[in-house]
mmCIF file of C-alpha atoms in Angstrom:
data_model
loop_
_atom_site.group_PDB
_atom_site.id
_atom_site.type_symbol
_atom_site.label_atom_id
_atom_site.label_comp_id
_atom_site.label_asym_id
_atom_site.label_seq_id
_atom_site.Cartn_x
_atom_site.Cartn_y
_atom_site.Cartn_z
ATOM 1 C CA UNK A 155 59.333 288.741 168.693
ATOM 2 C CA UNK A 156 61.806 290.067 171.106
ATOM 3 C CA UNK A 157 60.829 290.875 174.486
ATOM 4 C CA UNK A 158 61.906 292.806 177.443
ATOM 5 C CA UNK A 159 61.662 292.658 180.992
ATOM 6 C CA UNK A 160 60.595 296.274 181.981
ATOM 7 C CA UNK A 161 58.741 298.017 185.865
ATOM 8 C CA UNK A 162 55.328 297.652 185.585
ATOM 9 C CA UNK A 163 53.843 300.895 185.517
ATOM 10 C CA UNK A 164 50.307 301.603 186.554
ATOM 11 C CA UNK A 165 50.090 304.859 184.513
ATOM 12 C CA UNK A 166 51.163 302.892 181.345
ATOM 13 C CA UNK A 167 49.940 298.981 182.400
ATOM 14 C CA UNK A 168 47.189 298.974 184.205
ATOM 15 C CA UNK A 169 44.551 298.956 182.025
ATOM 16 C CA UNK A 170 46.262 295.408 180.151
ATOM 17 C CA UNK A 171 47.160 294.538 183.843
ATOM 18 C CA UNK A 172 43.083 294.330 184.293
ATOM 19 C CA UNK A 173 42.322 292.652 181.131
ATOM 20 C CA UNK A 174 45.117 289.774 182.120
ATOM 21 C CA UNK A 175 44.040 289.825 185.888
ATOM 22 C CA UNK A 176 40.030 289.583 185.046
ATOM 23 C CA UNK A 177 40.651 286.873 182.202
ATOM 24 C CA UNK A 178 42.156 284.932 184.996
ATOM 25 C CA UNK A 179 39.882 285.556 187.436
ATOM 26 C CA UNK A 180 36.707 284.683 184.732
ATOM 27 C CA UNK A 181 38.072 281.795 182.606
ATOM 28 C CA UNK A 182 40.876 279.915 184.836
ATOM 29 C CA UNK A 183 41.385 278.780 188.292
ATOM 30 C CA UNK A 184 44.777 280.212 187.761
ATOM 31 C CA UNK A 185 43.297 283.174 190.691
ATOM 32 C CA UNK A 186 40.918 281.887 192.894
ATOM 33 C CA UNK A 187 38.748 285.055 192.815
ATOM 34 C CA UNK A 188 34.854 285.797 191.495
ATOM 35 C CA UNK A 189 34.502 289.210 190.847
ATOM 36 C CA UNK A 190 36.622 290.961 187.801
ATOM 37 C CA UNK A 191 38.762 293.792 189.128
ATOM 38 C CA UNK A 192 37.993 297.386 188.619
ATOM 39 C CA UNK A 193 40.776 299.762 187.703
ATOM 40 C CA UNK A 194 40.595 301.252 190.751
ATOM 41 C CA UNK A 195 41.388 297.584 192.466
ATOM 42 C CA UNK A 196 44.184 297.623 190.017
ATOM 43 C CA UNK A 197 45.880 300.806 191.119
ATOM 44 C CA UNK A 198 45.285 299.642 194.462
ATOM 45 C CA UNK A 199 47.128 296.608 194.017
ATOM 46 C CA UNK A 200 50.310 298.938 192.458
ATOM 47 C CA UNK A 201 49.915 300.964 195.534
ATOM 48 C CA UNK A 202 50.228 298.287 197.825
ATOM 49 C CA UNK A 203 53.187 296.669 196.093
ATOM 50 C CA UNK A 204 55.032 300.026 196.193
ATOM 51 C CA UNK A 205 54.342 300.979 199.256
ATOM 52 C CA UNK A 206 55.876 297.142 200.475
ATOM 53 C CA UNK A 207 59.071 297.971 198.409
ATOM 54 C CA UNK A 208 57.289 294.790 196.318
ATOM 55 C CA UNK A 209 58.217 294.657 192.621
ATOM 56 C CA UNK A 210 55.558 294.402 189.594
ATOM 57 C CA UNK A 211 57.545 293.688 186.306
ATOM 58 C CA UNK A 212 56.291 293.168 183.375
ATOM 59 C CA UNK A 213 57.049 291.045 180.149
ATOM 60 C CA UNK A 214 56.945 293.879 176.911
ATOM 61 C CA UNK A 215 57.325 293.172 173.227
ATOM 62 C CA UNK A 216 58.932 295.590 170.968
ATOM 63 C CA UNK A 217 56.411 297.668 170.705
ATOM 64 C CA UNK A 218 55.830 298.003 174.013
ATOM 65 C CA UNK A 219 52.609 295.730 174.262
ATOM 66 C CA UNK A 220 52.139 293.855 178.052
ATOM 67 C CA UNK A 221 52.686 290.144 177.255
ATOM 68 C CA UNK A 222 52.638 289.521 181.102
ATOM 69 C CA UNK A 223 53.221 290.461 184.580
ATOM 70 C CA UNK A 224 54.436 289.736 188.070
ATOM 71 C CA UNK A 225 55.166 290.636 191.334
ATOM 72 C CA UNK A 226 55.688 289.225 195.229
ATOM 73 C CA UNK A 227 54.172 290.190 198.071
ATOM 74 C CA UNK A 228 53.895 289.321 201.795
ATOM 75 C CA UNK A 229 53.545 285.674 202.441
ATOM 76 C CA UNK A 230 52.337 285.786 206.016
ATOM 77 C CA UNK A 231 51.763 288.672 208.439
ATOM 78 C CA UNK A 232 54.011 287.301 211.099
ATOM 79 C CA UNK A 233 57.487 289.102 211.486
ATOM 80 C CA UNK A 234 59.667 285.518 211.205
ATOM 81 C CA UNK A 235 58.261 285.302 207.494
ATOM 82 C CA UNK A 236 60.201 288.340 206.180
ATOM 83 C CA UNK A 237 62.405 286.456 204.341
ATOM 84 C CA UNK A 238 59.380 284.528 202.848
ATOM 85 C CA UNK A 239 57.524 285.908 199.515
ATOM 86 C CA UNK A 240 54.694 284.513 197.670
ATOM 87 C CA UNK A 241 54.710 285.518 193.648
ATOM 88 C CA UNK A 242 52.272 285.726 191.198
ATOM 89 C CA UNK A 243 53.054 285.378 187.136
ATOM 90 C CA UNK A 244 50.496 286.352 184.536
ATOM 91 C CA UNK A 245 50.509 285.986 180.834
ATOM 92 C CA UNK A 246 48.087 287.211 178.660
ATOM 93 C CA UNK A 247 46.019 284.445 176.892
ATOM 94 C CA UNK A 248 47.349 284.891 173.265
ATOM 95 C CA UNK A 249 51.064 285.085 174.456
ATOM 96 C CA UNK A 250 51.289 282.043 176.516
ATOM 97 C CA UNK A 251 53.834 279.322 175.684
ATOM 98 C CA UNK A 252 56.355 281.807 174.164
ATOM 99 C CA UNK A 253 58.742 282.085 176.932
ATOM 100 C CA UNK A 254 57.206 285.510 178.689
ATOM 101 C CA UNK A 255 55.874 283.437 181.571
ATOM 102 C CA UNK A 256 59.735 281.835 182.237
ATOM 103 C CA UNK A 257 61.224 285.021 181.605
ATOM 104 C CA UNK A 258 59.137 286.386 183.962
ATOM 105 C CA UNK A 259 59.703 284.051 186.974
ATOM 106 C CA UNK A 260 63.122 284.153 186.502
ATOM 107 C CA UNK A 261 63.477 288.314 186.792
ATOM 108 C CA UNK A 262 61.875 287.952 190.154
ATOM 109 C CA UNK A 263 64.039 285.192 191.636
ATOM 110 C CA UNK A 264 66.992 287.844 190.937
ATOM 111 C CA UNK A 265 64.783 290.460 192.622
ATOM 112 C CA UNK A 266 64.254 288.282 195.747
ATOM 113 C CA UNK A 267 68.166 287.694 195.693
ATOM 114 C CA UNK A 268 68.690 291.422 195.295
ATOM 115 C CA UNK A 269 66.490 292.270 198.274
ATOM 116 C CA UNK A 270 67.962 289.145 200.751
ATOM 117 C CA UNK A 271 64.964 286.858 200.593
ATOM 118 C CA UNK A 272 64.719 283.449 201.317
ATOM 119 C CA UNK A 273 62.229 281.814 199.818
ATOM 120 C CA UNK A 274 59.833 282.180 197.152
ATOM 121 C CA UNK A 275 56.513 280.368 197.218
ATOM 122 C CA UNK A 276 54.163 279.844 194.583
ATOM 123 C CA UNK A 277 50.477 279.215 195.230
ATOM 124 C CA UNK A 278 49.213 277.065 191.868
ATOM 125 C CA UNK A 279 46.083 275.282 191.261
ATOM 126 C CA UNK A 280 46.683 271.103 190.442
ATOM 127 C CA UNK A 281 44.821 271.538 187.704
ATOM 128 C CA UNK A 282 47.809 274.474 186.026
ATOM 129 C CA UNK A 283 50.146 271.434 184.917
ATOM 130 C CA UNK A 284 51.989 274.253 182.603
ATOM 131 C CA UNK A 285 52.901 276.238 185.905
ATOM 132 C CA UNK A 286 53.827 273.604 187.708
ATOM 133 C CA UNK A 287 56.257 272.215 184.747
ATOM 134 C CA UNK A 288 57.665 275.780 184.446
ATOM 135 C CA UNK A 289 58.425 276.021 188.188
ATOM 136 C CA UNK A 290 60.008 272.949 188.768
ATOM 137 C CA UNK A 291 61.858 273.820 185.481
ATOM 138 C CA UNK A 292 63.308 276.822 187.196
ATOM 139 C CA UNK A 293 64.164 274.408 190.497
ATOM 140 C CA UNK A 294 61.049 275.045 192.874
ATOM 141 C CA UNK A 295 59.696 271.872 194.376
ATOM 142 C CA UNK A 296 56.710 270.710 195.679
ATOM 143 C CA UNK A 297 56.081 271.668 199.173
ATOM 144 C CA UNK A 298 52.480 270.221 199.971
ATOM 145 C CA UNK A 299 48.750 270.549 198.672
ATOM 146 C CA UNK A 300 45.801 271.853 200.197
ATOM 147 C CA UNK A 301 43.140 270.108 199.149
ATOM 148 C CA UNK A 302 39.534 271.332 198.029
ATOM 149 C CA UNK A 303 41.192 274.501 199.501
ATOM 150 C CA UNK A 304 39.022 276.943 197.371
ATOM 151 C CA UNK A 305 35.766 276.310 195.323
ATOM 152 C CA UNK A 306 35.279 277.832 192.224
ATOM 153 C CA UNK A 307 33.424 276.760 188.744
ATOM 154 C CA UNK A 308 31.216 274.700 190.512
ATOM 155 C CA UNK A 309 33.825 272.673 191.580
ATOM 156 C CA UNK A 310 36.547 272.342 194.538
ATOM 157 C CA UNK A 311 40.256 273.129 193.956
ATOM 158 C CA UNK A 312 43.502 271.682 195.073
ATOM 159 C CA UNK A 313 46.506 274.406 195.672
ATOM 160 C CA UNK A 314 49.286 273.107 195.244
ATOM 161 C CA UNK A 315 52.615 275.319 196.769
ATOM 162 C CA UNK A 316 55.664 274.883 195.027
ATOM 163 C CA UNK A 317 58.720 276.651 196.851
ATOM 164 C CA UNK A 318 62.232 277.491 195.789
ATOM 165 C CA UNK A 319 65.056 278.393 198.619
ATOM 166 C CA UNK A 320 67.436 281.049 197.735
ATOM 167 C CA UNK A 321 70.940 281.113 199.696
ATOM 168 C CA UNK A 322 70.181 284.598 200.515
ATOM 169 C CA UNK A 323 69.716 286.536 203.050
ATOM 170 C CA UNK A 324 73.737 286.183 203.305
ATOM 171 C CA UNK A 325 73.232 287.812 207.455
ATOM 172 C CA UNK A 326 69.504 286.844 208.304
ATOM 173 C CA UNK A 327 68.644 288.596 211.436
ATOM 174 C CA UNK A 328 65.674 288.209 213.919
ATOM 175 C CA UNK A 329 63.392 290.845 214.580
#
């Protein structure tokens, strides 16, 4: 199987953008969320991305089947963070291990270079020792954990955030 790295397009992925996003959310700590997403959260979520000049790509096969997605968004509301992102990569459950999750990650550190960020942070649960091995594959490092910072399966969960600095913005600028 061949993939592709393609725009993730809510008129032709959101539907398998749910399925992936509400698996997460029901059978992982991978999100640390309770209630499955309707597709109107999902176009939502596309809407807010676009309207941030955030991408959502997403990981295709040949015949155009959603292996995965991700995207970046705001990492804190606070002007001197806009050279700061925090991602998100999701693979669907039956293509995980096959290198759509690395491909993936990759794509959007070029993105962040491409649009003069700084830093990329991910937000992953201790627990996710296959993220964590993928991002400090790809030369994030471990920036500190939270712990029993959300609570979820009966349980409390450590976040671990795992960051990777970019030499870009090449002219940072305040304000």
């Amino acid at each position: 199987m061949k993939l592709r790295i393609v725009t993730c397009m809510p008129d032709t992925h959101a539907v398998a953008v749910r399925e992936i996003f509400n698996d997460a959310i029901i059978n992982t700590t991978a999100l640390y969320e309770y209630k499955p997403w309707t597709q109107t959260d999902v176009i939502k979520w596309f809407g807010s991305k676009a309207s941030s000049s955030f991408p959502v790509i997403a990981a295709v096969d040949d015949s155009g089947t959603l292996l995965g997605f991700a995207s970046y968004g705001q990492f804190r509301a606070r002007p001197a963070y806009k050279y700061t992102v925090e991602h998100s990569v999701y693979v669907h459950r039956e293509h995980r291990r096959r290198g759509a999750g690395r491909a993936l990650l990759q794509h959007l550190i070029e993105l962040a270079r491409g649009q003069q960020l700084h830093v990329l942070v991910g937000g992953i649960d201790v627990s996710n020792i296959e993220s964590i091995a993928l991002h400090e594959q790809l030369g994030f490092r471990h920036a500190g954990t939270i712990t029993q910072a959300g609570y979820k399966f009966g349980r409390w969960l450590d976040l671990g955030f795992y960051q990777l600095t970019l030499t870009t913005p090449v002219q940072p600028q305040d304000g």
